[in-house]
mmCIF file of C-alpha atoms in Angstrom:
data_model
loop_
_atom_site.group_PDB
_atom_site.id
_atom_site.type_symbol
_atom_site.label_atom_id
_atom_site.label_comp_id
_atom_site.label_asym_id
_atom_site.label_seq_id
_atom_site.Cartn_x
_atom_site.Cartn_y
_atom_site.Cartn_z
ATOM 1 C CA MET A 1035 92.569 35.100 248.309
ATOM 2 C CA GLY A 1036 89.798 37.618 248.811
ATOM 3 C CA THR A 1037 90.550 40.307 251.164
ATOM 4 C CA SER A 1038 87.934 42.928 250.500
ATOM 5 C CA GLY A 1039 86.828 45.530 253.375
ATOM 6 C CA GLN A 1040 85.564 48.952 253.736
ATOM 7 C CA THR A 1041 88.836 50.591 254.978
ATOM 8 C CA THR A 1042 92.195 50.624 253.617
ATOM 9 C CA ARG A 1043 93.706 49.748 257.195
ATOM 10 C CA ALA A 1044 91.310 46.718 257.337
ATOM 11 C CA VAL A 1045 92.019 45.659 253.783
ATOM 12 C CA VAL A 1046 95.931 45.836 254.281
ATOM 13 C CA ALA A 1047 95.535 43.848 257.643
ATOM 14 C CA GLU A 1048 93.743 41.306 255.651
ATOM 15 C CA THR A 1049 96.275 40.985 253.093
ATOM 16 C CA ARG A 1050 99.065 40.469 255.807
ATOM 17 C CA MET A 1051 96.798 37.490 257.286
ATOM 18 C CA ALA A 1052 96.359 36.311 253.683
ATOM 19 C CA LYS A 1053 100.321 36.215 253.284
ATOM 20 C CA GLU A 1054 100.491 34.235 256.678
ATOM 21 C CA ALA A 1055 98.064 31.938 255.348
ATOM 22 C CA GLY A 1056 100.032 30.976 252.227
ATOM 23 C CA ALA A 1057 98.054 32.988 249.531
ATOM 24 C CA ASP A 1058 99.961 34.086 246.450
ATOM 25 C CA TYR A 1059 97.996 36.980 245.615
ATOM 26 C CA VAL A 1060 94.818 38.930 246.841
ATOM 27 C CA LEU A 1061 91.587 39.857 245.137
ATOM 28 C CA VAL A 1062 90.145 42.982 246.219
ATOM 29 C CA LEU A 1063 86.818 44.709 245.713
ATOM 30 C CA VAL A 1064 86.213 48.678 245.781
ATOM 31 C CA PRO A 1065 85.104 49.500 249.206
ATOM 32 C CA SER A 1066 81.444 50.722 249.036
ATOM 33 C CA TYR A 1067 79.822 51.497 252.244
ATOM 34 C CA PHE A 1068 80.354 55.119 251.792
ATOM 35 C CA HIS A 1069 79.940 54.661 247.870
ATOM 36 C CA PHE A 1070 78.776 58.538 247.326
ATOM 37 C CA ALA A 1071 82.537 59.474 248.421
ATOM 38 C CA MET A 1072 84.250 56.945 246.094
ATOM 39 C CA THR A 1073 85.088 59.171 243.127
ATOM 40 C CA GLY A 1074 87.421 57.786 240.391
ATOM 41 C CA ASP A 1075 90.546 59.433 242.046
ATOM 42 C CA ALA A 1076 89.248 57.869 245.612
ATOM 43 C CA ILE A 1077 89.184 54.513 244.025
ATOM 44 C CA VAL A 1078 92.631 54.808 242.368
ATOM 45 C CA ALA A 1079 93.951 56.218 245.644
ATOM 46 C CA PHE A 1080 92.432 53.004 247.560
ATOM 47 C CA PHE A 1081 94.063 50.596 245.500
ATOM 48 C CA GLU A 1082 97.347 52.427 245.081
ATOM 49 C CA GLU A 1083 97.824 52.776 248.909
ATOM 50 C CA LEU A 1084 96.735 49.027 249.345
ATOM 51 C CA ALA A 1085 99.431 48.102 246.837
ATOM 52 C CA ASP A 1086 101.984 50.086 248.547
ATOM 53 C CA SER A 1087 101.550 48.250 251.806
ATOM 54 C CA SER A 1088 100.508 44.801 250.447
ATOM 55 C CA PRO A 1089 103.069 41.931 250.899
ATOM 56 C CA LEU A 1090 101.164 39.981 248.114
ATOM 57 C CA PRO A 1091 100.468 41.331 244.368
ATOM 58 C CA VAL A 1092 96.963 42.741 244.166
ATOM 59 C CA LEU A 1093 94.307 41.687 241.716
ATOM 60 C CA ILE A 1094 91.322 44.362 241.349
ATOM 61 C CA TYR A 1095 87.990 42.862 241.578
ATOM 62 C CA ASN A 1096 85.649 45.008 239.444
ATOM 63 C CA PHE A 1097 82.085 43.753 240.282
ATOM 64 C CA PRO A 1098 79.721 46.811 240.442
ATOM 65 C CA GLY A 1099 76.771 44.662 241.143
ATOM 66 C CA VAL A 1100 77.841 44.187 244.781
ATOM 67 C CA VAL A 1101 79.691 47.547 245.318
ATOM 68 C CA ALA A 1102 76.619 50.063 244.772
ATOM 69 C CA GLY A 1103 77.417 50.497 241.243
ATOM 70 C CA LEU A 1104 81.111 51.380 241.540
ATOM 71 C CA ASP A 1105 82.937 50.623 238.370
ATOM 72 C CA VAL A 1106 86.577 50.498 237.727
ATOM 73 C CA ASN A 1107 86.768 52.207 234.307
ATOM 74 C CA SER A 1108 89.285 52.243 231.511
ATOM 75 C CA ASP A 1109 90.855 55.203 232.584
ATOM 76 C CA MET A 1110 91.179 54.027 236.205
ATOM 77 C CA LEU A 1111 92.836 50.769 235.063
ATOM 78 C CA ASP A 1112 95.353 52.377 232.649
ATOM 79 C CA ARG A 1113 96.529 54.437 235.873
ATOM 80 C CA LEU A 1114 96.390 51.366 238.127
ATOM 81 C CA GLY A 1115 98.152 49.114 235.986
ATOM 82 C CA ARG A 1116 101.159 50.971 236.154
ATOM 83 C CA HIS A 1117 101.772 50.081 239.780
ATOM 84 C CA ARG A 1118 104.434 47.502 240.173
ATOM 85 C CA ASN A 1119 102.293 45.585 242.919
ATOM 86 C CA ILE A 1120 98.918 45.838 241.109
ATOM 87 C CA VAL A 1121 99.045 42.668 238.710
ATOM 88 C CA GLY A 1122 95.516 42.398 236.929
ATOM 89 C CA VAL A 1123 91.828 42.971 236.996
ATOM 90 C CA LYS A 1124 88.964 40.298 237.652
ATOM 91 C CA LEU A 1125 86.047 41.920 235.268
ATOM 92 C CA THR A 1126 82.842 40.535 236.750
ATOM 93 C CA CYS A 1127 81.312 43.522 235.197
ATOM 94 C CA GLY A 1128 81.356 41.704 231.945
ATOM 95 C CA GLY A 1129 83.270 44.419 230.105
ATOM 96 C CA ILE A 1130 85.190 42.796 227.301
ATOM 97 C CA ALA A 1131 85.801 46.084 225.806
ATOM 98 C CA LYS A 1132 87.900 46.808 229.007
ATOM 99 C CA VAL A 1133 89.733 43.587 228.039
ATOM 100 C CA CYS A 1134 90.662 45.203 224.633
ATOM 101 C CA ARG A 1135 92.002 48.327 226.179
ATOM 102 C CA VAL A 1136 93.872 46.706 228.896
ATOM 103 C CA ARG A 1137 95.643 44.640 226.485
ATOM 104 C CA ALA A 1138 96.381 47.550 224.124
ATOM 105 C CA ALA A 1139 97.893 49.329 227.139
ATOM 106 C CA PHE A 1140 100.098 46.446 228.906
ATOM 107 C CA GLU A 1141 101.647 43.309 228.311
ATOM 108 C CA PRO A 1142 99.979 40.374 230.303
ATOM 109 C CA GLU A 1143 103.192 40.195 232.418
ATOM 110 C CA GLU A 1144 102.655 43.652 233.369
ATOM 111 C CA PHE A 1145 98.899 43.823 234.113
ATOM 112 C CA CYS A 1146 96.546 41.170 232.882
ATOM 113 C CA ALA A 1147 92.639 40.959 232.296
ATOM 114 C CA LEU A 1148 90.779 38.036 233.532
ATOM 115 C CA ALA A 1149 87.180 37.347 232.618
ATOM 116 C CA GLY A 1150 84.910 37.228 235.680
ATOM 117 C CA GLN A 1151 82.409 34.785 234.073
ATOM 118 C CA SER A 1152 83.452 31.569 232.055
ATOM 119 C CA ASP A 1153 80.744 32.038 229.701
ATOM 120 C CA TRP A 1154 82.755 34.844 227.757
ATOM 121 C CA LEU A 1155 86.123 33.001 228.391
ATOM 122 C CA VAL A 1156 86.685 32.449 224.630
ATOM 123 C CA PRO A 1157 85.528 35.959 223.513
ATOM 124 C CA GLY A 1158 87.809 37.385 226.390
ATOM 125 C CA MET A 1159 90.806 35.460 225.115
ATOM 126 C CA ALA A 1160 90.209 36.495 221.530
ATOM 127 C CA VAL A 1161 90.839 40.113 222.563
ATOM 128 C CA GLY A 1162 93.718 39.588 225.213
ATOM 129 C CA ALA A 1163 92.232 38.112 228.481
ATOM 130 C CA THR A 1164 94.791 35.631 229.975
ATOM 131 C CA GLY A 1165 91.943 33.299 231.421
ATOM 132 C CA VAL A 1166 88.985 33.427 233.945
ATOM 133 C CA ILE A 1167 88.100 33.388 237.556
ATOM 134 C CA THR A 1168 84.824 31.817 237.698
ATOM 135 C CA GLY A 1169 82.544 30.212 240.192
ATOM 136 C CA VAL A 1170 81.581 27.626 237.623
ATOM 137 C CA ALA A 1171 85.121 26.028 238.016
ATOM 138 C CA ASN A 1172 83.677 24.656 241.313
ATOM 139 C CA LEU A 1173 81.452 22.569 239.776
ATOM 140 C CA TYR A 1174 82.746 21.944 236.103
ATOM 141 C CA PRO A 1175 86.716 22.643 236.413
ATOM 142 C CA LYS A 1176 87.526 20.024 233.529
ATOM 143 C CA VAL A 1177 85.135 21.725 231.313
ATOM 144 C CA CYS A 1178 86.372 25.085 231.890
ATOM 145 C CA MET A 1179 90.095 23.943 231.500
ATOM 146 C CA ARG A 1180 89.287 22.276 228.497
ATOM 147 C CA ILE A 1181 88.026 25.284 226.811
ATOM 148 C CA PHE A 1182 91.037 27.226 227.815
ATOM 149 C CA ASP A 1183 93.438 24.278 226.576
ATOM 150 C CA LEU A 1184 91.626 23.902 223.160
ATOM 151 C CA TYR A 1185 91.832 27.702 222.547
ATOM 152 C CA THR A 1186 95.513 28.100 223.721
ATOM 153 C CA ALA A 1187 96.412 24.993 221.378
ATOM 154 C CA GLY A 1188 94.892 26.913 218.476
ATOM 155 C CA LYS A 1189 91.760 24.527 218.394
ATOM 156 C CA VAL A 1190 89.498 27.597 218.207
ATOM 157 C CA LYS A 1191 86.414 25.978 216.495
ATOM 158 C CA GLU A 1192 86.445 23.326 219.045
ATOM 159 C CA ALA A 1193 87.093 25.798 221.958
ATOM 160 C CA GLU A 1194 83.928 27.916 220.459
ATOM 161 C CA GLN A 1195 81.582 25.002 220.531
ATOM 162 C CA ALA A 1196 82.523 23.888 224.046
ATOM 163 C CA GLN A 1197 82.040 27.740 225.023
ATOM 164 C CA ILE A 1198 78.595 27.740 223.739
ATOM 165 C CA GLU A 1199 77.742 24.509 225.565
ATOM 166 C CA LEU A 1200 78.989 26.172 228.777
ATOM 167 C CA ALA A 1201 77.516 29.321 228.249
ATOM 168 C CA LYS A 1202 74.035 27.665 227.996
ATOM 169 C CA MET A 1203 74.676 25.959 231.220
ATOM 170 C CA GLU A 1204 75.948 28.999 232.907
ATOM 171 C CA TRP A 1205 72.747 31.061 232.513
ATOM 172 C CA GLY A 1206 70.832 28.381 234.793
ATOM 173 C CA PHE A 1207 73.900 28.467 237.082
ATOM 174 C CA ALA A 1208 73.608 32.065 237.503
ATOM 175 C CA GLN A 1209 69.811 32.427 237.853
ATOM 176 C CA GLY A 1210 69.608 31.262 241.454
ATOM 177 C CA GLY A 1211 71.781 33.956 242.859
ATOM 178 C CA ILE A 1212 74.499 32.982 245.242
ATOM 179 C CA ASN A 1213 72.058 30.440 247.259
ATOM 180 C CA GLY A 1214 71.118 28.909 244.062
ATOM 181 C CA THR A 1215 74.681 28.431 243.072
ATOM 182 C CA LYS A 1216 75.689 26.928 246.314
ATOM 183 C CA TRP A 1217 72.379 24.758 246.136
ATOM 184 C CA ILE A 1218 73.330 23.216 242.754
ATOM 185 C CA VAL A 1219 76.837 22.603 243.469
ATOM 186 C CA ALA A 1220 76.072 20.981 246.782
ATOM 187 C CA LYS A 1221 73.507 18.682 244.705
ATOM 188 C CA ILE A 1222 75.597 17.742 241.987
ATOM 189 C CA ARG A 1223 78.884 17.370 244.313
ATOM 190 C CA GLY A 1224 76.816 15.393 247.008
ATOM 191 C CA TYR A 1225 77.524 17.586 249.626
ATOM 192 C CA PRO A 1226 75.298 17.570 252.851
ATOM 193 C CA ALA A 1227 71.677 19.156 252.165
ATOM 194 C CA GLU A 1228 72.206 22.068 254.700
ATOM 195 C CA SER A 1229 75.768 23.002 253.623
ATOM 196 C CA TRP A 1230 74.704 25.243 250.914
ATOM 197 C CA HIS A 1231 72.903 27.991 252.780
ATOM 198 C CA CYS A 1232 74.167 31.301 252.905
ATOM 199 C CA ARG A 1233 74.632 33.003 256.191
ATOM 200 C CA ARG A 1234 71.674 34.725 257.736
ATOM 201 C CA PRO A 1235 69.975 37.331 257.095
ATOM 202 C CA TYR A 1236 70.507 36.043 253.437
ATOM 203 C CA PRO A 1237 67.220 34.097 252.701
ATOM 204 C CA LYS A 1238 67.399 30.518 252.240
ATOM 205 C CA TYR A 1239 66.589 29.209 248.818
ATOM 206 C CA GLY A 1240 63.440 27.420 248.752
ATOM 207 C CA ASP A 1241 61.744 28.041 245.309
ATOM 208 C CA GLU A 1242 61.230 24.391 244.177
ATOM 209 C CA THR A 1243 59.976 25.464 240.518
ATOM 210 C CA LYS A 1244 63.060 27.309 240.104
ATOM 211 C CA LYS A 1245 65.243 24.509 241.649
ATOM 212 C CA ALA A 1246 63.808 22.263 239.113
ATOM 213 C CA TRP A 1247 64.783 24.531 236.201
ATOM 214 C CA ILE A 1248 68.219 25.234 237.384
ATOM 215 C CA SER A 1249 68.681 21.693 237.542
ATOM 216 C CA SER A 1250 67.414 20.942 234.062
ATOM 217 C CA VAL A 1251 69.998 23.343 232.635
ATOM 218 C CA VAL A 1252 72.957 22.648 234.823
ATOM 219 C CA GLU A 1253 73.016 19.096 235.302
ATOM 220 C CA PRO A 1254 73.441 17.780 231.762
ATOM 221 C CA LEU A 1255 77.154 19.090 231.583
ATOM 222 C CA ALA A 1256 77.905 16.782 234.495
ATOM 223 C CA ALA A 1257 78.259 13.781 231.806
ATOM 224 C CA VAL A 1258 80.853 15.841 229.807
ATOM 225 C CA GLU A 1259 82.688 17.077 232.942
ATOM 226 C CA LYS A 1260 83.054 13.120 233.878
ATOM 227 C CA SER A 1261 84.015 12.143 230.311
ATOM 228 C CA ILE A 1262 86.991 14.628 230.299
ATOM 229 C CA GLY A 1263 90.353 13.066 231.022
ATOM 230 C CA ASP A 1264 93.532 14.449 232.110
ATOM 231 C CA ARG A 1265 94.446 18.006 231.241
ATOM 232 C CA GLY A 1266 96.092 18.357 227.754
ATOM 233 C CA ALA A 1267 94.282 15.144 226.386
ATOM 234 C CA PHE A 1268 91.995 16.315 223.645
#
């Protein structure tokens, strides 16, 4: 469960609520309101203090694009991965080289690296990622799991081909931003027309030309998703 916030105290409180709600892990961004003060040492100290107090294992959520460019680099990950209650990192920075360095330093059972987008699931697993946390799984979960299962079963060429098709789709999935993402999921899944708007002041998504283009890129994979049977059936 995501429990990000702008102060250590607030995030610790959120993690305790997550525990009460039945979560198994917490996924936490770098606090960024006072981003100019968040040095490497400050970022490491934040996660260590959180992990010391958290009743749940902590996954670092590295997403510089939403935290004023703050990046948890490989040196920080090497330090943080040694904490008994910090178990991994979601790399929405796209840093596949970080996956390599995490795998070189840790066994996955100690500290794992997860892709932050499904369009590099296979490349990530090839160098040590243990999987992916991806928004695309809200729309095409079977396609994502098929790629994972094919790769782990040693059917690498088939996994690569499925990955290529998914990557083409994910480009369209991502181009509308969070509102476009919610819109296409609602459209394909049949959710109510007004259910996909983000909270204000985020602007409503109304670019009809872009909607048509996103639909043309994303919707064709729906047939593949529908055709996939139970997990493990290749």
